[in-house]
mmCIF file of C-alpha atoms in Angstrom:
data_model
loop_
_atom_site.group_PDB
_atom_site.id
_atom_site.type_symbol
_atom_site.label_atom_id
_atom_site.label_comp_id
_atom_site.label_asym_id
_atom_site.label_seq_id
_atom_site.Cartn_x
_atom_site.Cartn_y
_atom_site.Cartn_z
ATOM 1 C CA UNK A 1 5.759 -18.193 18.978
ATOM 2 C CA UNK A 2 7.105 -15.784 16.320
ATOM 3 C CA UNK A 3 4.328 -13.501 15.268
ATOM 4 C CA UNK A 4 4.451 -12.428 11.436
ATOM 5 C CA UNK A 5 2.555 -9.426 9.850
ATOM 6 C CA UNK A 6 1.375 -9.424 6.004
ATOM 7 C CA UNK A 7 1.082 -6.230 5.135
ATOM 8 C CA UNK A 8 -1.621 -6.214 1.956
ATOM 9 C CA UNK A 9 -1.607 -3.757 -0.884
ATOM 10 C CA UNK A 10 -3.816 -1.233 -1.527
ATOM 11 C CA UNK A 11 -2.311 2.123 -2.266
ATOM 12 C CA UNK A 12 -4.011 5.207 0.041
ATOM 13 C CA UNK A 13 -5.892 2.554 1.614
ATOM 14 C CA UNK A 14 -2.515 1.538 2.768
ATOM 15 C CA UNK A 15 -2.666 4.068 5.555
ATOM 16 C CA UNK A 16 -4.843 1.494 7.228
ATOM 17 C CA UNK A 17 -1.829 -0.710 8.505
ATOM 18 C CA UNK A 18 -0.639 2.517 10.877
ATOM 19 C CA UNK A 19 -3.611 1.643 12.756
ATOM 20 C CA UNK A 20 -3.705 -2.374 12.621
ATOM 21 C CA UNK A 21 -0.313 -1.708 13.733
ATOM 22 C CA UNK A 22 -0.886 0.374 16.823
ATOM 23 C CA UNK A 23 -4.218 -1.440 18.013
ATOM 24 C CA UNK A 24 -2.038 -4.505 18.014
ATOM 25 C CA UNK A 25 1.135 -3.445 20.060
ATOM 26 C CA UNK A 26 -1.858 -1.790 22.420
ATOM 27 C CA UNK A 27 -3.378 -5.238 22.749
ATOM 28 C CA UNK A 28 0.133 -6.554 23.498
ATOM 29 C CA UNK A 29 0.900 -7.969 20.154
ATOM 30 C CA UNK A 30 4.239 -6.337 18.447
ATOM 31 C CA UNK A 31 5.456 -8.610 15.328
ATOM 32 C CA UNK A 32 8.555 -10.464 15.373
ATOM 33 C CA UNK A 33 8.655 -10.266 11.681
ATOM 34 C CA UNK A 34 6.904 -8.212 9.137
ATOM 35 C CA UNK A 35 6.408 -8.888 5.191
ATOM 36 C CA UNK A 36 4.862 -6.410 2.921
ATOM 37 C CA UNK A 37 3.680 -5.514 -0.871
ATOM 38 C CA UNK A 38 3.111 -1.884 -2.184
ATOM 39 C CA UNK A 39 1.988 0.430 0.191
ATOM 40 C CA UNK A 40 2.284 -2.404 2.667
ATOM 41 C CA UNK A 41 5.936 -2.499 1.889
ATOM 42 C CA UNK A 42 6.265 1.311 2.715
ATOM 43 C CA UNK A 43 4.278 0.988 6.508
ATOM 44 C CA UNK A 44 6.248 -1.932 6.790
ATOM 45 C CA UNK A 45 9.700 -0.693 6.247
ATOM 46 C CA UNK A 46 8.761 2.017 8.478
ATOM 47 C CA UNK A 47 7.423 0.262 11.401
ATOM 48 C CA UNK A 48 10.883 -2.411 11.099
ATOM 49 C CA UNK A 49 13.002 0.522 11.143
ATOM 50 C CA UNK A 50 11.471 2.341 14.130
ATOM 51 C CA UNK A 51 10.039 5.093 11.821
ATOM 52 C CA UNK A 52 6.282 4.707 12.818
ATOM 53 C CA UNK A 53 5.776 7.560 14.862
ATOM 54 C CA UNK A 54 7.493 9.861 12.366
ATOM 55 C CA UNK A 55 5.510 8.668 9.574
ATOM 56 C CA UNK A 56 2.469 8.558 11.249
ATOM 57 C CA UNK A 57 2.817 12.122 12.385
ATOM 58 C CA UNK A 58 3.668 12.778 8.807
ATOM 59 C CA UNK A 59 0.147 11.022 7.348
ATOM 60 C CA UNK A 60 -2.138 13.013 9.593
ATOM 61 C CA UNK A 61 -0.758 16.444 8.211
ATOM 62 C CA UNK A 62 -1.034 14.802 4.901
ATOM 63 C CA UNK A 63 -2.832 17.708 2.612
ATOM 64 C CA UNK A 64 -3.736 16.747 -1.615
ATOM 65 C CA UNK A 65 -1.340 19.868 -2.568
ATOM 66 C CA UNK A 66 1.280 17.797 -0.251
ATOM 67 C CA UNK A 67 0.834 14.487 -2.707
ATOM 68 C CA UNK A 68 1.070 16.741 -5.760
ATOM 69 C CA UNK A 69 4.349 17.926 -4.472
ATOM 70 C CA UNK A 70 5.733 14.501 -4.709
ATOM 71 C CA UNK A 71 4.953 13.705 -7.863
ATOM 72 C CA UNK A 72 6.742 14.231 -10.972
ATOM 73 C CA UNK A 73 5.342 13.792 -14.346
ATOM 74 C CA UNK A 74 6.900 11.216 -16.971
ATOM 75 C CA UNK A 75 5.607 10.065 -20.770
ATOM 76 C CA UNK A 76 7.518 6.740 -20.252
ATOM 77 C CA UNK A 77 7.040 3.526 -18.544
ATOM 78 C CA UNK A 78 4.090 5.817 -16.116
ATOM 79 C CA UNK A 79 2.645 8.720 -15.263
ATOM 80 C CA UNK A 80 5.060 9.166 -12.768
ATOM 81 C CA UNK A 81 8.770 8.839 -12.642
ATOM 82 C CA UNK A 82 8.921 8.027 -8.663
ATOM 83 C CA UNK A 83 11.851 9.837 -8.382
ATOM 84 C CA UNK A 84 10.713 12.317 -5.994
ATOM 85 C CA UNK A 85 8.674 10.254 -3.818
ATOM 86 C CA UNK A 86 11.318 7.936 -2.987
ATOM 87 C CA UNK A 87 13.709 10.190 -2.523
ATOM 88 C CA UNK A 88 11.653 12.235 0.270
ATOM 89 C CA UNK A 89 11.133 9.088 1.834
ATOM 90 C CA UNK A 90 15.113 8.266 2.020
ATOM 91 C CA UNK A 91 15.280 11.280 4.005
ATOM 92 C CA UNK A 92 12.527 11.132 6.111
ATOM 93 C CA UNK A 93 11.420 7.489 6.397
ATOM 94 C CA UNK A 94 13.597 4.702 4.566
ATOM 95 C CA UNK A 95 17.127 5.092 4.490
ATOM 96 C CA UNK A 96 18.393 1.786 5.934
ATOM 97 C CA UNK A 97 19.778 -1.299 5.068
ATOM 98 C CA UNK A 98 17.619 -4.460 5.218
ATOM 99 C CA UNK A 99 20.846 -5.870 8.023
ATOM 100 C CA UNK A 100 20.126 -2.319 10.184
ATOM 101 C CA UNK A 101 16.292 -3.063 10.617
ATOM 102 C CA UNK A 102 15.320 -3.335 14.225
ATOM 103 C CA UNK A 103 12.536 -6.547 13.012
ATOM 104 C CA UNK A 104 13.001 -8.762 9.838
ATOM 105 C CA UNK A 105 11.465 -7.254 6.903
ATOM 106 C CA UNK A 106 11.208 -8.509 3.800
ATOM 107 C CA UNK A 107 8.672 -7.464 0.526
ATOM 108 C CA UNK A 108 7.333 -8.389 -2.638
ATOM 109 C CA UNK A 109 7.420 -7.351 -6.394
ATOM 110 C CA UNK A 110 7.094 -8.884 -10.115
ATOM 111 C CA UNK A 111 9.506 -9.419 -12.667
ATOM 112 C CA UNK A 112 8.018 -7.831 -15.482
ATOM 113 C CA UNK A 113 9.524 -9.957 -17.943
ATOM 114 C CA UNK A 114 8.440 -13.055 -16.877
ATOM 115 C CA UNK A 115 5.652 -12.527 -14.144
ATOM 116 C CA UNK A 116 7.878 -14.193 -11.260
ATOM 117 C CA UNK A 117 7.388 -12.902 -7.545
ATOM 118 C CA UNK A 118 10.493 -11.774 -6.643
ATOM 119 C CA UNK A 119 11.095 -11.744 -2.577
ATOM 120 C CA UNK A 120 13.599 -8.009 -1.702
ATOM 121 C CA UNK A 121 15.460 -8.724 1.513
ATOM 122 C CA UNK A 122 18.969 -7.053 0.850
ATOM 123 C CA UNK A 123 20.746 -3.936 0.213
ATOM 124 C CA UNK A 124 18.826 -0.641 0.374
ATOM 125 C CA UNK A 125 15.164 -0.689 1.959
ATOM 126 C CA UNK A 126 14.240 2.222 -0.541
ATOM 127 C CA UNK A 127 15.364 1.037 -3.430
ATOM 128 C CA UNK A 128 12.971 -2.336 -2.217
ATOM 129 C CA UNK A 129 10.267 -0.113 -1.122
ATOM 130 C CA UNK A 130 10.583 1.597 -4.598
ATOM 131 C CA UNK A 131 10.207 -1.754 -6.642
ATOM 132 C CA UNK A 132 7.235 -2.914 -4.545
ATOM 133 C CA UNK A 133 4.846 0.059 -4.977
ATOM 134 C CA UNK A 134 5.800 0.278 -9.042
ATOM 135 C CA UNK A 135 2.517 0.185 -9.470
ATOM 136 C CA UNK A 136 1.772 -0.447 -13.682
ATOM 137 C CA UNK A 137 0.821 2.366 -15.545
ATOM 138 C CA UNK A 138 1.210 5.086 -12.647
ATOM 139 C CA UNK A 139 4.776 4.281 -11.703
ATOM 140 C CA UNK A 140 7.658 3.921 -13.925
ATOM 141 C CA UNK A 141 9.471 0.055 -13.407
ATOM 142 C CA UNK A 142 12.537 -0.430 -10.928
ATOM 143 C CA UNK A 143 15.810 -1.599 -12.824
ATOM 144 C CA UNK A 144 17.104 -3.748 -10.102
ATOM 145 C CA UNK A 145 20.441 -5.733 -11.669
ATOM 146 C CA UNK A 146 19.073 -7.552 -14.576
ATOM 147 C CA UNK A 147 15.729 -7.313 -13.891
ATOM 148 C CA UNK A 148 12.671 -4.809 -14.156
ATOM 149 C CA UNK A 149 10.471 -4.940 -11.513
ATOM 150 C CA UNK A 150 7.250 -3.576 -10.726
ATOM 151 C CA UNK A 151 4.406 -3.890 -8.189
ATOM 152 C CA UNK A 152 4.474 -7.167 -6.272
ATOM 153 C CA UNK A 153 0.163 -6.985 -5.626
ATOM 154 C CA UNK A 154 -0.079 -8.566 -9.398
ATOM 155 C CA UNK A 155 1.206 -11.992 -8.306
ATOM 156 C CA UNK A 156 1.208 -11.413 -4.532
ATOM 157 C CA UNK A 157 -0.991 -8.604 -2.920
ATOM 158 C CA UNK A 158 -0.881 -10.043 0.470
ATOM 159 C CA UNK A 159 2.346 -12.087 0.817
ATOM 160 C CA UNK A 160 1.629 -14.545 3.724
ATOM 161 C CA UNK A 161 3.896 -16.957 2.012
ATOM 162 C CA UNK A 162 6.590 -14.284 2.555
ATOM 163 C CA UNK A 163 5.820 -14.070 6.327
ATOM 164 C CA UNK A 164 5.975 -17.649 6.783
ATOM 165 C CA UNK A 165 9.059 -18.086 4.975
ATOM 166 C CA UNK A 166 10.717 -15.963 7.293
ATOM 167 C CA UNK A 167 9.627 -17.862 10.150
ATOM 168 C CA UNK A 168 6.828 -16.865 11.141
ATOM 169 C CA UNK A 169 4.609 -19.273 13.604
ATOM 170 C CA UNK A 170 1.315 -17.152 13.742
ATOM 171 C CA UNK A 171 0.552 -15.218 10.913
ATOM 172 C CA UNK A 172 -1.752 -12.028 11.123
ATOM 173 C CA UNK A 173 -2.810 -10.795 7.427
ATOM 174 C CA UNK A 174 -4.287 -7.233 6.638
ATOM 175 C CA UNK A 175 -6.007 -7.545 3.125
ATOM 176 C CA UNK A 176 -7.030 -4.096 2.277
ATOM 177 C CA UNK A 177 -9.219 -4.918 -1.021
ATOM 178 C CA UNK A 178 -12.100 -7.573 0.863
ATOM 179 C CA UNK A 179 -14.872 -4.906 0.683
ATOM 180 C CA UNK A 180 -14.189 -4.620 -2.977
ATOM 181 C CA UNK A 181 -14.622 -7.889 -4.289
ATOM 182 C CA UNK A 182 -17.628 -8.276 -6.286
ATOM 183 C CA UNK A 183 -18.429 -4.688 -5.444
ATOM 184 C CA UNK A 184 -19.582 -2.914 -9.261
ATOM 185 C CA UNK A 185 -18.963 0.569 -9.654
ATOM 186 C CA UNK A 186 -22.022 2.490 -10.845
ATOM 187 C CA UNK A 187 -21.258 4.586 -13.983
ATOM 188 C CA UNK A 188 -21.878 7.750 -11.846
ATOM 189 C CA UNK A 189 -19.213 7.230 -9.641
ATOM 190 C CA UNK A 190 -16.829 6.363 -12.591
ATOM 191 C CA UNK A 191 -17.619 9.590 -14.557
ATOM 192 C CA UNK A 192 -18.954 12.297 -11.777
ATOM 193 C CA UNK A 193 -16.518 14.409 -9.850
ATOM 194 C CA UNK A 194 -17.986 17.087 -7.653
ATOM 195 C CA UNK A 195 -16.708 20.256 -6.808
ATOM 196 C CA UNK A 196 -15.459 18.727 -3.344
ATOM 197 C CA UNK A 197 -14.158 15.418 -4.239
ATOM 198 C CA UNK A 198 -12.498 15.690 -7.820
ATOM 199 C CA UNK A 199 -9.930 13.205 -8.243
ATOM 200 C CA UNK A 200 -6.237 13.458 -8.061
ATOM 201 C CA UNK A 201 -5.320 13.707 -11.592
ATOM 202 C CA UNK A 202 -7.887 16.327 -12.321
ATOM 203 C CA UNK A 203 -6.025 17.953 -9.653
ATOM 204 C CA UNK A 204 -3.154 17.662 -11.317
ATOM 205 C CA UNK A 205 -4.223 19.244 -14.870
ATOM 206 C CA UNK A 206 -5.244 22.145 -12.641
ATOM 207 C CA UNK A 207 -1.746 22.197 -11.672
ATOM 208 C CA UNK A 208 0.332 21.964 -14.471
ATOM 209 C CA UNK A 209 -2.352 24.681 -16.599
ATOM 210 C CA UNK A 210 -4.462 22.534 -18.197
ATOM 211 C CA UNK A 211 -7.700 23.134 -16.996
ATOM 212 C CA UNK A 212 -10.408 20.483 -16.436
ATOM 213 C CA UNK A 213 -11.386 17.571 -18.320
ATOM 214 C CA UNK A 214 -14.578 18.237 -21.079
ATOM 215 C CA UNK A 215 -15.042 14.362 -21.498
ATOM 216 C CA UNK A 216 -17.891 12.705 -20.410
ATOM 217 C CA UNK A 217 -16.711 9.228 -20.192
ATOM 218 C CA UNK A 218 -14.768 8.011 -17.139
ATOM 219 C CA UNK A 219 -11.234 9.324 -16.516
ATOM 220 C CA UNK A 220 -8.080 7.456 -17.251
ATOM 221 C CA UNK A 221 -7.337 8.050 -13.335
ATOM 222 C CA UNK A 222 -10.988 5.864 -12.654
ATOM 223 C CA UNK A 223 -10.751 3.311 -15.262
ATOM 224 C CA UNK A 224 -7.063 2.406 -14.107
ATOM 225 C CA UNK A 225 -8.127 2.614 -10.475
ATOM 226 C CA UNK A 226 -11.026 0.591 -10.478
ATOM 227 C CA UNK A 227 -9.527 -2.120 -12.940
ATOM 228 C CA UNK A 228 -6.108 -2.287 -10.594
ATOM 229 C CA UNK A 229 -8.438 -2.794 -7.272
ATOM 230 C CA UNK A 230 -10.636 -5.809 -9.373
ATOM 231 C CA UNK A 231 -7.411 -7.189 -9.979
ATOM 232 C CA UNK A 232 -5.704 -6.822 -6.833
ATOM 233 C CA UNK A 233 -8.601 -8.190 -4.920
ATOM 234 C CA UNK A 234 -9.059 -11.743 -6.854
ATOM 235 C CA UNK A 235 -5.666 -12.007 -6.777
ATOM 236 C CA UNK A 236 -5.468 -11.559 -3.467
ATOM 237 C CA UNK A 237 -8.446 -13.866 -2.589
ATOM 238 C CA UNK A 238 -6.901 -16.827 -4.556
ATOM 239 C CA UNK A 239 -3.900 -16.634 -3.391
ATOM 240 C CA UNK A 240 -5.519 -16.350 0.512
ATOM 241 C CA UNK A 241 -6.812 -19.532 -0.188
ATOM 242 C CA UNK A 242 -4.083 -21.717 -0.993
ATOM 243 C CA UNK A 243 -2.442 -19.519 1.836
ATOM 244 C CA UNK A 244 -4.653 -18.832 4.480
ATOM 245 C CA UNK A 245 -3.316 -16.583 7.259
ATOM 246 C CA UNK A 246 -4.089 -17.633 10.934
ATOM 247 C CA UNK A 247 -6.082 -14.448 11.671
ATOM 248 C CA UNK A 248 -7.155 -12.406 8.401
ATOM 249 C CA UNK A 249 -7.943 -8.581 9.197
ATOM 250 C CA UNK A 250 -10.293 -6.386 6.267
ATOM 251 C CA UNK A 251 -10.550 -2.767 6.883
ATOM 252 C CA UNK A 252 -13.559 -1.613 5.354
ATOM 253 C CA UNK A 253 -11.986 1.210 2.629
ATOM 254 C CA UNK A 254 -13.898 0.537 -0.466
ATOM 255 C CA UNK A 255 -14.950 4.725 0.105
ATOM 256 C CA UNK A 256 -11.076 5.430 -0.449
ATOM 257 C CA UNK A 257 -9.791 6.228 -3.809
ATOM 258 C CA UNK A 258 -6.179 5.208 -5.270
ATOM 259 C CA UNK A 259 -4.726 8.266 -4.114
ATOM 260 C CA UNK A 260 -7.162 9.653 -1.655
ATOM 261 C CA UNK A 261 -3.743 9.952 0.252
ATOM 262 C CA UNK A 262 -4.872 13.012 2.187
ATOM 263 C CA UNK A 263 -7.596 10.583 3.736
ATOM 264 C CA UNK A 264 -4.873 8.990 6.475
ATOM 265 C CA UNK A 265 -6.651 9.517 9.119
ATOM 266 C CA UNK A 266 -10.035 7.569 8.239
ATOM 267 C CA UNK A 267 -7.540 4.647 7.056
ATOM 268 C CA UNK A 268 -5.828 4.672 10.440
ATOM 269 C CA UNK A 269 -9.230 4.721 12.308
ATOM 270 C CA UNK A 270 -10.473 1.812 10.255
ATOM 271 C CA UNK A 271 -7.001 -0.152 10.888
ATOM 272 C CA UNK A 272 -7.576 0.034 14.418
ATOM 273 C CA UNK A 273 -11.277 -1.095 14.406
ATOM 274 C CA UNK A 274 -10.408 -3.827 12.340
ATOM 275 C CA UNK A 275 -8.053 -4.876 14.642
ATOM 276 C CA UNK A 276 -10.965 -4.563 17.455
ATOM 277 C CA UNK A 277 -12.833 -6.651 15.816
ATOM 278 C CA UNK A 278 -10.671 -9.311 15.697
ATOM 279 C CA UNK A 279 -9.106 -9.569 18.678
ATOM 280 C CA UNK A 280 -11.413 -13.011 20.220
ATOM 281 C CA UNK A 281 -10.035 -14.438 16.817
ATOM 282 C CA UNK A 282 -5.950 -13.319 17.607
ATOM 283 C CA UNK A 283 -6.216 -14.791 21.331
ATOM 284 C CA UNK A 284 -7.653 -18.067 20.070
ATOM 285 C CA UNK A 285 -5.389 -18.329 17.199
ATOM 286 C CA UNK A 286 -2.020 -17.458 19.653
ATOM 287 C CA UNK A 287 -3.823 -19.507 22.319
ATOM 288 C CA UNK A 288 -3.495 -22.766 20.105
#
């Protein structure tokens, strides 16, 4: 049996797959084929291309001044142009073709003119990659030919559909967002920010010169966050039950922010546990 891998979104929570990834080939599971959306698209790519060690070496040095490195500004389309990011990746991580990858790969992002999942198995992996984690409001669309694409997790966060399209037999699913459904932010943790744990774009002003933030009410950075992971996760849990995977894995992340980045390796840990504690369910399920 072919085994497929549906890598969810999730952004820094996406870290998580390194370690569903490496529990799994420890268990003696390695996918035949791999689909992914956002950040899942990203760990994906890598993983079909062989890159896995590098960019796992690569998340566990990860350091907050590191992400702000990577990101450049813009006043159009996002906060950030992308530019940067993907184009450290090329080097580093993604510079294939989809034909060169060592397991089929395939991901998923939106049409933003009419809402369509769009399926990226061709050309450059980056330039897929890049369309896939577009992710409205932070990152700036993808022209790709006629259309303009963004994040695939607003139609498709975890894109079993993909996986089985591709041939996939078993299907094991990694939704990154099931601890926080239904889960209501107090107010505090919407408008506090200690000393030790300010958030990323406060970071940023710091940066750039312009000091910190005198408002009381929640940050743009929180408000965006917390409405993209409501989103994300009843998307994600309709579409899981028209499409049910055969073994559905939920790394418990919910203390992660959007771009907690810097946190890889309590994502990894938590990848592998999840993984743990589902194994009885992966035997069955490749058993029958």
């Amino acid at each position: 049996m072919k085994i497929g891998l549906a890598l969810g979104s999730g952004a820094a929570r996406g870290w998580a797959h390194i370690g569903v990834i490496r529990a799994l080939e420890e268990a003696g599971y390695k996918p035949d084929i791999i689909a992914g959306c956002s950040i899942g698209a990203f760990v994906g790519a890598a993983c079909a291309s062989g890159d896995l060690d590098m960019l796992e070496a690569w998340v566990g040095k990860l350091t907050w001044q590191d992400v702000l490195k990577l990101l450049d500004p813009s006043w159009a389309g996002g906060l950030i142009k992308g530019e940067k990011l993907i184009d450290f990746f090329r080097q580093h991580f993604l510079d294939h073709d989809f034909s060169a990858l060592a397991i089929p790969f395939a991901c998923v992002a939106t049409d933003l003119a009419n809402g369509r999942e769009v399926w990226l198995k061709e050309g450059s992996v980056a330039d897929a990659v890049r369309a896939s984690i577009a992710m409205p409001g932070l990152f700036t669309p993808v022209e790709r030919g006629e259309r303009l694409l963004v994040d695939g997790a607003l139609v498709n966060p975890v894109p079993v559909s993909l996986c089985r399209s591709m041939g996939a037999d078993v299907v094991i699913a990694v939704d990154l967002g099931t601890d926080l459904t239904g889960r209501a932010l107090r107010r505090e943790e919407l408008v506090t920010e200690t000393a030790n744990d300010r958030s990323w774009l406060q970071r940023l002003r710091d940066s750039i010169g312009l000091g910190p933030s005198s408002s009381s009410s929640p940050s743009m950075m929180a408000v965006m966050s917390s409405s993209i992971n409501i989103m994300q996760a009843r998307i994600a849990r309709s579409r899981l039950a028209g499409e049910p995977a055969d073994v559905l894995l939920t790394p418990m992340l919910s203390s992660l922010g959007l771009m907690d980045y810097h946190r890889g390796n309590e994502a990894i840990a938590e990848g592998r546990a999840a993984v743990e504690r589902m194994l009885p369910a992966l035997e069955f399920a490749l058993r029958n």
